[in-house]
PDB file of C-alpha atoms in Angstrom:
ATOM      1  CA  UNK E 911     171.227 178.966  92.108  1.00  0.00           C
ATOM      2  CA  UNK E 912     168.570 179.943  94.534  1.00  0.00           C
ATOM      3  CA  UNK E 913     165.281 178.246  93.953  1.00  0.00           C
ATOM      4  CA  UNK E 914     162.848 180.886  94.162  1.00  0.00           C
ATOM      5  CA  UNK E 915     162.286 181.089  90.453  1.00  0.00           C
ATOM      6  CA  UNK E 916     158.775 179.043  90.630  1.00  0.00           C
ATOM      7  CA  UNK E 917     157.295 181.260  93.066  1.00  0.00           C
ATOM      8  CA  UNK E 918     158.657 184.607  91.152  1.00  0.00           C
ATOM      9  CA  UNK E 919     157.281 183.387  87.849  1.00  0.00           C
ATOM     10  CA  UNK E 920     153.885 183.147  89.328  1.00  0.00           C
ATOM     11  CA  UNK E 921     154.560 186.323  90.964  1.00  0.00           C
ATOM     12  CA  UNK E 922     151.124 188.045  89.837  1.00  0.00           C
ATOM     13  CA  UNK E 923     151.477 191.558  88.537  1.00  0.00           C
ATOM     14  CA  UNK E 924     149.791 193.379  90.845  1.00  0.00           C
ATOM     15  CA  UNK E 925     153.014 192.681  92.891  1.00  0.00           C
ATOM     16  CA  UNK E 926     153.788 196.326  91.942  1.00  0.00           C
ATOM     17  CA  UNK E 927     151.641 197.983  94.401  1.00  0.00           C
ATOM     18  CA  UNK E 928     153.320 196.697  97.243  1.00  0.00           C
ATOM     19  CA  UNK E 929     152.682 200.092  99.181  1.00  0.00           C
ATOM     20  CA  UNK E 930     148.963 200.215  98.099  1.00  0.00           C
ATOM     21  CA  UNK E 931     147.373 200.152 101.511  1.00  0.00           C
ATOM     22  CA  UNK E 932     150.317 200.458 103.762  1.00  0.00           C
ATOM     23  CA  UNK E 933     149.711 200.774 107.681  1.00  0.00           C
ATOM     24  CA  UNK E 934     151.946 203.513 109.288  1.00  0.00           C
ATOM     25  CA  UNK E 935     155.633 202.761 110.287  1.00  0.00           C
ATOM     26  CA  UNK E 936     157.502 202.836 113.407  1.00  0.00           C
ATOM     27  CA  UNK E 937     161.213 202.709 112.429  1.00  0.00           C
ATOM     28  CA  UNK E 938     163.108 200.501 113.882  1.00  0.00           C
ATOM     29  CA  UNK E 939     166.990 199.816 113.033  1.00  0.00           C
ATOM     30  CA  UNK E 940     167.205 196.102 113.078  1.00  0.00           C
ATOM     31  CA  UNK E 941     170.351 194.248 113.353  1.00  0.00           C
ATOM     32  CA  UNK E 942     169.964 192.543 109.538  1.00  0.00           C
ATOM     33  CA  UNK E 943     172.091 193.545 106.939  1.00  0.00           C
ATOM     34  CA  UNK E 944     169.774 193.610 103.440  1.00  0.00           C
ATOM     35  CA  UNK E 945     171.642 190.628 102.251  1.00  0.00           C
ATOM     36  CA  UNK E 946     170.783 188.412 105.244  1.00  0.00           C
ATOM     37  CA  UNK E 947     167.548 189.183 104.762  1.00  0.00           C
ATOM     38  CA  UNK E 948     167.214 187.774 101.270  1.00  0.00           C
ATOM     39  CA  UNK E 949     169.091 184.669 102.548  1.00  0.00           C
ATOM     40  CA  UNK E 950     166.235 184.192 104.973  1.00  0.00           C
ATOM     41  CA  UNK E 951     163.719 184.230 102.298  1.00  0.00           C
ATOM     42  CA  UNK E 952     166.097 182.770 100.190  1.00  0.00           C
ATOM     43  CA  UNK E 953     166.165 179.465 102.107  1.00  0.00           C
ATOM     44  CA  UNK E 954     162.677 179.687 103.235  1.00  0.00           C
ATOM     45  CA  UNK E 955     162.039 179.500  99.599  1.00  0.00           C
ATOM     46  CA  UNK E 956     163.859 176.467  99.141  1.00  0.00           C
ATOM     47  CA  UNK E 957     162.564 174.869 102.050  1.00  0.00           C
ATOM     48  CA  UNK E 958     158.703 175.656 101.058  1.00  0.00           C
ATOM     49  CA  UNK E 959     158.602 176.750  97.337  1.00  0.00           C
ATOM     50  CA  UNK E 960     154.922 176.671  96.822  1.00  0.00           C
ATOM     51  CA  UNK E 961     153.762 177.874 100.448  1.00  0.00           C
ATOM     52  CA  UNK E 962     150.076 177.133 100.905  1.00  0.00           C
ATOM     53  CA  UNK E 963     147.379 178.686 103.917  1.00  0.00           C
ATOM     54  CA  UNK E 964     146.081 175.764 105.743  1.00  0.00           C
ATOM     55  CA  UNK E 965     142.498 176.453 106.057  1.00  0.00           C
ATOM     56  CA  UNK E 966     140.585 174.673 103.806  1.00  0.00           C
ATOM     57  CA  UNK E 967     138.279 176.752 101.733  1.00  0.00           C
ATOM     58  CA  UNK E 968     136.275 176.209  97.930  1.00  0.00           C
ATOM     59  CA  UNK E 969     135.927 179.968  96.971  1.00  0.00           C
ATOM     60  CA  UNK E 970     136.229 183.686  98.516  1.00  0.00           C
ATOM     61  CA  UNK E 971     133.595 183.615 100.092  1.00  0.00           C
ATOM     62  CA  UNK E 972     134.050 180.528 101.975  1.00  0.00           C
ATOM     63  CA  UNK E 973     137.724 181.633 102.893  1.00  0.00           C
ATOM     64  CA  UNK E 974     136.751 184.774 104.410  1.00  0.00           C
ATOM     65  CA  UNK E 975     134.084 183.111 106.394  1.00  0.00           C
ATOM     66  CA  UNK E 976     137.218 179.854 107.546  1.00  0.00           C
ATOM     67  CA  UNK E 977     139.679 183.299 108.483  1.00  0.00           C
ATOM     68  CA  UNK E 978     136.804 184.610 110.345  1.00  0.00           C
ATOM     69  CA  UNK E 979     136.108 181.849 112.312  1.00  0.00           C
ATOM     70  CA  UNK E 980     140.079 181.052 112.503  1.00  0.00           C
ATOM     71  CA  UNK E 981     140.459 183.489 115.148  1.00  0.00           C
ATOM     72  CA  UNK E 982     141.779 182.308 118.650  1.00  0.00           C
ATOM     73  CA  UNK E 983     141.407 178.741 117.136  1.00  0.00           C
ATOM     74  CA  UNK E 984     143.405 176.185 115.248  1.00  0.00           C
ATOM     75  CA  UNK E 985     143.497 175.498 111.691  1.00  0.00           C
ATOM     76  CA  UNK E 986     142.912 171.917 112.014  1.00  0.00           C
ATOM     77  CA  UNK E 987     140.120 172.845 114.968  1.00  0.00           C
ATOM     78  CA  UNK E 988     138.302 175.199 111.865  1.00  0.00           C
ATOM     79  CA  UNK E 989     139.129 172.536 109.059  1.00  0.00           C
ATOM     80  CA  UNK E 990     136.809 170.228 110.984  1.00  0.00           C
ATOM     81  CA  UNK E 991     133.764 172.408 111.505  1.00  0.00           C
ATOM     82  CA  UNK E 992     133.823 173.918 107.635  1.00  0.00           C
ATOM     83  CA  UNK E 993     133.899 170.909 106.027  1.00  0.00           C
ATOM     84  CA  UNK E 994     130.023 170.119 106.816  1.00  0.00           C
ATOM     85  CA  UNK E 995     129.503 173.479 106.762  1.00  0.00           C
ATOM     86  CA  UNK E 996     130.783 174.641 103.617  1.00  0.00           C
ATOM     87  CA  UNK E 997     128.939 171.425 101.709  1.00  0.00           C
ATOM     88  CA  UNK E 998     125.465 173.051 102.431  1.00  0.00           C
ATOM     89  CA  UNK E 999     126.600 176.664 102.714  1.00  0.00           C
ATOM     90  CA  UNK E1000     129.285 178.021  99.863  1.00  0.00           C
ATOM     91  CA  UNK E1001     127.232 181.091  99.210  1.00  0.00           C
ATOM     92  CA  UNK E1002     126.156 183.973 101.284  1.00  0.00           C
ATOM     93  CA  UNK E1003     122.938 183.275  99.994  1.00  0.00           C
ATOM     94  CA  UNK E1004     123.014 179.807 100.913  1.00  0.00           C
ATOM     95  CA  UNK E1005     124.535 180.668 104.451  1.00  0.00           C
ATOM     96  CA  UNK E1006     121.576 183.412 104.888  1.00  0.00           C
ATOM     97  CA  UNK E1007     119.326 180.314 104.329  1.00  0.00           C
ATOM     98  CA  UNK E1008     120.945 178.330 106.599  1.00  0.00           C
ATOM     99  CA  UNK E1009     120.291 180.687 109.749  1.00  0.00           C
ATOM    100  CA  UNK E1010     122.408 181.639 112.632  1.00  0.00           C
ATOM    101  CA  UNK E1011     121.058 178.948 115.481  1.00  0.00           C
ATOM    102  CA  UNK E1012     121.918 176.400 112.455  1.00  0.00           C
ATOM    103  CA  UNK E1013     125.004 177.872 111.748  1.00  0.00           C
ATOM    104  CA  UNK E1014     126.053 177.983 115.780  1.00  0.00           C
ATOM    105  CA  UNK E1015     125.139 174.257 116.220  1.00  0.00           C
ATOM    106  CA  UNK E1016     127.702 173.138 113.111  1.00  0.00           C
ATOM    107  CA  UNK E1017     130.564 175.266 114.211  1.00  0.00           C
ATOM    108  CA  UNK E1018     130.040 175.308 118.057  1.00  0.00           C
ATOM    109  CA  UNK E1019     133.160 173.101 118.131  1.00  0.00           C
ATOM    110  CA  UNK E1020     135.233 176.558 117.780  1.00  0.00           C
ATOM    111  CA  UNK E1021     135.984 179.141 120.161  1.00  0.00           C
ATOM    112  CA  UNK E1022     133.501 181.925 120.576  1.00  0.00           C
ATOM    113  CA  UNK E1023     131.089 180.370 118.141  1.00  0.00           C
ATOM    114  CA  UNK E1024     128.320 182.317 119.655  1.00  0.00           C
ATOM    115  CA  UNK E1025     129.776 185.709 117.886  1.00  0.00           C
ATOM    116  CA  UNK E1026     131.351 184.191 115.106  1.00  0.00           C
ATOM    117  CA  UNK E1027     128.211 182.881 114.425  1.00  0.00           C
ATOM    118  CA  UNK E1028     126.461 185.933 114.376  1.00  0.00           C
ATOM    119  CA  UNK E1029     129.181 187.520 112.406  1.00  0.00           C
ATOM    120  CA  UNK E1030     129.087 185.564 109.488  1.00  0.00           C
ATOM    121  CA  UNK E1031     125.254 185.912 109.260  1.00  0.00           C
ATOM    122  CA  UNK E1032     125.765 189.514 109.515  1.00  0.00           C
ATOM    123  CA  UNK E1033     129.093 189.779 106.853  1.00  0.00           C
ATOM    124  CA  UNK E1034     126.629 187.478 104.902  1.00  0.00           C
ATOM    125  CA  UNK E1035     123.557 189.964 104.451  1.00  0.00           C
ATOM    126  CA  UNK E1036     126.273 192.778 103.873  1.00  0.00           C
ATOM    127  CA  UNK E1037     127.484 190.847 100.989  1.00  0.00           C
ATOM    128  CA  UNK E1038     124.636 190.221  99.704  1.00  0.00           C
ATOM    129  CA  UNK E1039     123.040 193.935 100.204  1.00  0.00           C
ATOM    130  CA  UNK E1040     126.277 195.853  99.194  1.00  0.00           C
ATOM    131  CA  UNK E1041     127.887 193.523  96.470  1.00  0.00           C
ATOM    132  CA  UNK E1042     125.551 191.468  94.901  1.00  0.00           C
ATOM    133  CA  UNK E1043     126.811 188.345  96.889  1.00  0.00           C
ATOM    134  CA  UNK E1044     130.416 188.901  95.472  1.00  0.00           C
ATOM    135  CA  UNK E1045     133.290 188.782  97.867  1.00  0.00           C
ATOM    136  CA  UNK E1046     134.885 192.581  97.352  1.00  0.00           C
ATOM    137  CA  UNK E1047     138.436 192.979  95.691  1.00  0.00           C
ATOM    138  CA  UNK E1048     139.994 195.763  98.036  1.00  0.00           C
ATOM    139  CA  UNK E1049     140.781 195.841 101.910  1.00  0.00           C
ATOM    140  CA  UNK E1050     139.086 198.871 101.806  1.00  0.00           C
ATOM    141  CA  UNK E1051     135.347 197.664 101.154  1.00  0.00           C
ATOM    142  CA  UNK E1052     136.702 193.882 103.036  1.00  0.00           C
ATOM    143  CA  UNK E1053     137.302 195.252 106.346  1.00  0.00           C
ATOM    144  CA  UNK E1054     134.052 196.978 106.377  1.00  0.00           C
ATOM    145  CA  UNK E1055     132.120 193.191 106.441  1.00  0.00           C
ATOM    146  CA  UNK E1056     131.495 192.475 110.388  1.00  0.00           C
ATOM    147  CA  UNK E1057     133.964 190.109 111.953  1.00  0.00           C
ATOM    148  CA  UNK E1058     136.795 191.043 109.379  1.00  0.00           C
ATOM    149  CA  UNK E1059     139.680 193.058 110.093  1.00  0.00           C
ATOM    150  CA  UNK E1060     142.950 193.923 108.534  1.00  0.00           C
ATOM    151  CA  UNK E1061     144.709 190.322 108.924  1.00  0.00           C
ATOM    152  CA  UNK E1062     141.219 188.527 107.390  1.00  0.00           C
ATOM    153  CA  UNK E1063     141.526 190.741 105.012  1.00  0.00           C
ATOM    154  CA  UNK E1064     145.274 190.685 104.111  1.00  0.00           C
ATOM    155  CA  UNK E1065     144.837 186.744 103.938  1.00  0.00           C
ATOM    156  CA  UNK E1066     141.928 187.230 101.402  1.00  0.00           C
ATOM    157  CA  UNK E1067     143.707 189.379  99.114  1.00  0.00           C
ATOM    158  CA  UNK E1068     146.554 187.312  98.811  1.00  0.00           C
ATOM    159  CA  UNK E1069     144.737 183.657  98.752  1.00  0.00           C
ATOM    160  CA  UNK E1070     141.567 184.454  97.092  1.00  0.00           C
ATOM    161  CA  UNK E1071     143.045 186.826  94.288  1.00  0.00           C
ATOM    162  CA  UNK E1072     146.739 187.010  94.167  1.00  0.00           C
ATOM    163  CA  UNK E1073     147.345 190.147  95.851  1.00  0.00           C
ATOM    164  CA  UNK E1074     150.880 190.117  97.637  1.00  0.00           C
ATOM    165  CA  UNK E1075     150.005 191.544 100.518  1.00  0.00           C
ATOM    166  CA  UNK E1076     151.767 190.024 104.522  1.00  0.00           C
ATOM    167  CA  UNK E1077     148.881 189.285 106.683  1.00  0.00           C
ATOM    168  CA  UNK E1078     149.799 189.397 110.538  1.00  0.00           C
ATOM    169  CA  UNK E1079     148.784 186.888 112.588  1.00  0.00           C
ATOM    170  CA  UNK E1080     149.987 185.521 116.117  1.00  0.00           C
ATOM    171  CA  UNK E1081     152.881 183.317 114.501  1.00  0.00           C
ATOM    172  CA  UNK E1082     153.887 186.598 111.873  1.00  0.00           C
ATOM    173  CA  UNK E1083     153.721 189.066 114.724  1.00  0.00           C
ATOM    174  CA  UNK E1084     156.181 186.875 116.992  1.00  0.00           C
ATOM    175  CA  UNK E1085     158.721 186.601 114.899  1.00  0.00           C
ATOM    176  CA  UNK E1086     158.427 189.847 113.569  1.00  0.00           C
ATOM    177  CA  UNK E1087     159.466 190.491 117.597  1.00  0.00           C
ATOM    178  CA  UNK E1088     161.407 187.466 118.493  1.00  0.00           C
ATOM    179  CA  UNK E1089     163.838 187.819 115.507  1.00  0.00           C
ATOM    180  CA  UNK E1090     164.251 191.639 116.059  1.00  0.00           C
ATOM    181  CA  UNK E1091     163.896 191.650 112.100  1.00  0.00           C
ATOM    182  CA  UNK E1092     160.378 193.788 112.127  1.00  0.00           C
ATOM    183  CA  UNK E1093     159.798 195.026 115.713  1.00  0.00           C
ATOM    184  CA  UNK E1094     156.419 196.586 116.563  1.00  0.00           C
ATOM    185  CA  UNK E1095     153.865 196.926 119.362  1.00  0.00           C
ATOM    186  CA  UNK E1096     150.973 196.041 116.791  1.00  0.00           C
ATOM    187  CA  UNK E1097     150.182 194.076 113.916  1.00  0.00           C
ATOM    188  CA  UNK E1098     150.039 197.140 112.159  1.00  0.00           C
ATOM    189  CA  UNK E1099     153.990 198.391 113.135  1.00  0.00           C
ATOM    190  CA  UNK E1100     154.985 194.800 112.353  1.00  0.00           C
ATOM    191  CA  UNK E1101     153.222 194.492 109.221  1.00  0.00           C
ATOM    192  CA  UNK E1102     155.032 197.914 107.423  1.00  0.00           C
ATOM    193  CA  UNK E1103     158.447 196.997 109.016  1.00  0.00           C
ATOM    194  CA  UNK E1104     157.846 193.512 107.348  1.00  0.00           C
ATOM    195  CA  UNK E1105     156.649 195.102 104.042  1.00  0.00           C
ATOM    196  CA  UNK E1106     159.739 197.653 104.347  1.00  0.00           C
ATOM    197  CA  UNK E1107     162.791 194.963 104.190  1.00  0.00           C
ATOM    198  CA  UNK E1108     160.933 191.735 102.636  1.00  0.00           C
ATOM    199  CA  UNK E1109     162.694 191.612  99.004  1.00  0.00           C
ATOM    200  CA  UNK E1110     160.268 191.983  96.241  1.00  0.00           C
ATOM    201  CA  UNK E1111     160.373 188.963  94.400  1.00  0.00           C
ATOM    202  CA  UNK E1112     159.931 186.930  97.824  1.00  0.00           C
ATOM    203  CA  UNK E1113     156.914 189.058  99.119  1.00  0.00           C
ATOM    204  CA  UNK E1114     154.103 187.223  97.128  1.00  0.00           C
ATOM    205  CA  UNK E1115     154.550 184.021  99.333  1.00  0.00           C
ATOM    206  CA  UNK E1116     156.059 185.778 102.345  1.00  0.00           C
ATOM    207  CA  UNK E1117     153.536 185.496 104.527  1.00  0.00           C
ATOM    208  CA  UNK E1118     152.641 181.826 104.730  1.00  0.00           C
ATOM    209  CA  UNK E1119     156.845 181.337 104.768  1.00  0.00           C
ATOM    210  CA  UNK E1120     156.598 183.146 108.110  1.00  0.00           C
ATOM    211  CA  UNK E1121     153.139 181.452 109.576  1.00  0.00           C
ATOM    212  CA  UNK E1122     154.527 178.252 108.690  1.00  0.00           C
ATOM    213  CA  UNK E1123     157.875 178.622 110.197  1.00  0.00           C
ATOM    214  CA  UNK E1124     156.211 180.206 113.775  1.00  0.00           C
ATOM    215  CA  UNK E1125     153.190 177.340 113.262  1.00  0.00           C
ATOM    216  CA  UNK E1126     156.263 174.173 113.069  1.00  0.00           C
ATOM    217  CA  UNK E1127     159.732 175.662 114.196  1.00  0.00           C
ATOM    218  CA  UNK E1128     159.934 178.967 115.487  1.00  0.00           C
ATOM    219  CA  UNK E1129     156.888 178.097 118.221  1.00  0.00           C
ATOM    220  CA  UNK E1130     155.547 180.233 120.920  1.00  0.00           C
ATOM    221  CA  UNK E1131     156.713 178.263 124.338  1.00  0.00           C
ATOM    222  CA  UNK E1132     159.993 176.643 122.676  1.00  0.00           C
ATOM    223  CA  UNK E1133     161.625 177.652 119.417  1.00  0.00           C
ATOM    224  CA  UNK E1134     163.204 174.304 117.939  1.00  0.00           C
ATOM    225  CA  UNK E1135     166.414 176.348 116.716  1.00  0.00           C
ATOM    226  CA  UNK E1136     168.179 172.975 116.405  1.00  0.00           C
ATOM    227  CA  UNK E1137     165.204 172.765 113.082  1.00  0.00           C
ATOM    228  CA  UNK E1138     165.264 175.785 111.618  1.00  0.00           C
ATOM    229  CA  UNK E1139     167.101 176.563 108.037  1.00  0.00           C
ATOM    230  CA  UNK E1140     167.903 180.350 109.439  1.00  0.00           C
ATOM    231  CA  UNK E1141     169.613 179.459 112.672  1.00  0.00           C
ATOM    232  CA  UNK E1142     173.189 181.329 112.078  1.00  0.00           C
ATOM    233  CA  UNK E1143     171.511 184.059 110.809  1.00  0.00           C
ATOM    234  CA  UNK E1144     168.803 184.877 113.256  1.00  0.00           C
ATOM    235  CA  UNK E1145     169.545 187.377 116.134  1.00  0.00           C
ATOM    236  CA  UNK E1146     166.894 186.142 118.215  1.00  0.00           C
ATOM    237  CA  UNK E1147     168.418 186.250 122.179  1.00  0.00           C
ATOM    238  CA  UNK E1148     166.220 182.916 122.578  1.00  0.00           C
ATOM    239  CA  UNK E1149     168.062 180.997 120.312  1.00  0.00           C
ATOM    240  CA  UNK E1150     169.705 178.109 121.440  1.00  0.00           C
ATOM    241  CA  UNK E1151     171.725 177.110 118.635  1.00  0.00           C
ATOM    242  CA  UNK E1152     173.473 178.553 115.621  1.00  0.00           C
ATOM    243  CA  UNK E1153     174.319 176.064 113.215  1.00  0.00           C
ATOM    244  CA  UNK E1154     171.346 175.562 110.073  1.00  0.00           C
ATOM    245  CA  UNK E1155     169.309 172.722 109.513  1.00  0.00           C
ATOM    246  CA  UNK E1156     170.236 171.216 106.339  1.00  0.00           C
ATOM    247  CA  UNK E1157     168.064 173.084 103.517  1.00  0.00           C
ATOM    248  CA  UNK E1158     166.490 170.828 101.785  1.00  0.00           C
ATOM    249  CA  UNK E1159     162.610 171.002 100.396  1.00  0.00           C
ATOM    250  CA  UNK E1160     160.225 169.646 102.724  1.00  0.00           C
ATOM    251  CA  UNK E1161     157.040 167.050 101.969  1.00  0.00           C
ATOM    252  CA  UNK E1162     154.212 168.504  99.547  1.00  0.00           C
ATOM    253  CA  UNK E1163     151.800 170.028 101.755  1.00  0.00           C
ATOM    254  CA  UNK E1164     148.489 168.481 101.837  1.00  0.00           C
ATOM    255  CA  UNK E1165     146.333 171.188 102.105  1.00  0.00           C
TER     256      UNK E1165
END
């Protein structure tokens, strides 16, 4: 029996408006048959069944303001800075009170603190002016917060309040490519051919399946086909081998 059951039970509801927000779509005939696509989310739901992002965060707020910061750096270089940072500054109000030159000197560690810095000072006084403090619920009113695009955004919805939505990031958008199994030229193009073949009940945890699979097997200078569950069914030209890893669940995150 495939083991996606825990995932689809906490499935949230709002799982239903899958097309809610939809970028535009490039079609693309890809060289997956609809079952081989739920195998590949089949075993990646074996392999990982409770998926989790790994930037450490405490609320909303605080996990827009790790995405934010997240970009052209690591996780792990991000999880270093916040941690000091979010223990005096979990609020916008808080971070407001902090000040930028304050806020620069605790996460100058990161690329392009400089900006980022004065981003989150900015997205801070916006949340405070235009929503009482209150992270907003739709991508709609998120992506108008300086620094935050569609992928912040994406990632918000899903991690902060359960909305199954695939955020595209670097790891996402090369597979989407490398795999041929949702071609585009854009995050955008990748992100509706993702949402266009990505099986329902699998979509909910779908996109930190795919970052984590790009992030510790399907990397950017060497894919480690000899480690990945979905070897004989990827179509990938790069790939070096074609026989599975053995599917078994791997170690607890500790995130």
């Amino acid at each position: 029996m495939p083991r996606a059951s825990a995932a689809e039970a906490k499935k949230p509801a709002l799982a239903k408006k899958r097309t809610a927000g939809k970028p535009p779509a490039r079609r693309v005939k890809i060289p997956y048959s609809p079952e081989e696509i739920r195998e590949i989310f089949r075993r990646f739901s074996v392999q990982r069944p409770e998926p989790k992002g790994e930037l450490e965060h405490v609320n909303p707020f605080t996990l827009v303001v790790a995405v934010a910061l997240s970009a052209q750096a690591t996780d792990a270089g991000v999880n270093k800075a916040t941690r000091a940072l979010f223990a005096v500054a979990d609020t916008p109000e808080k971070m407001l009170a902090l000040g930028e030159e304050r806020l620069r000197d605790l996460i100058k560690t990161i690329g392009l603190y400089r900006n980022k810095a004065k981003n989150i000072i900015a997205l801070s006084q916006r949340l405070v002016d235009a929503f009482g403090g209150e992270v907003p619920l739709t991508r709609e009113e998120l992506v108008t917060l300086p620094g935050v695009g569609r992928k912040t955004a994406n990632v918000v919805l899903s991690m902060a309040f359960g909305v199954p939505t695939l955020a595209v990031d670097t790891h996402v958008f090369r597979i989407g490519n490398r795999l041929r199994i949702a071609p585009g030229k854009t995050p955008e193009e990748v992100e509706a051919a993702f949402l266009r073949i990505i099986p329902e009940d699998y979509l909910f945890h779908a996109h930190h399946w795919l970052i984590l699979h790009g992030r510790y097997c399907c990397k950017a200078r060497k894919p480690e086909c000899q480690r990945c569950v979905i070897a004989d069914l990827c179509k990938s030209p790069e790939k070096t081998c074609d026989v599975p890893a053995p599917l078994v669940e791997l170690p607890a995150q500790t995130v």
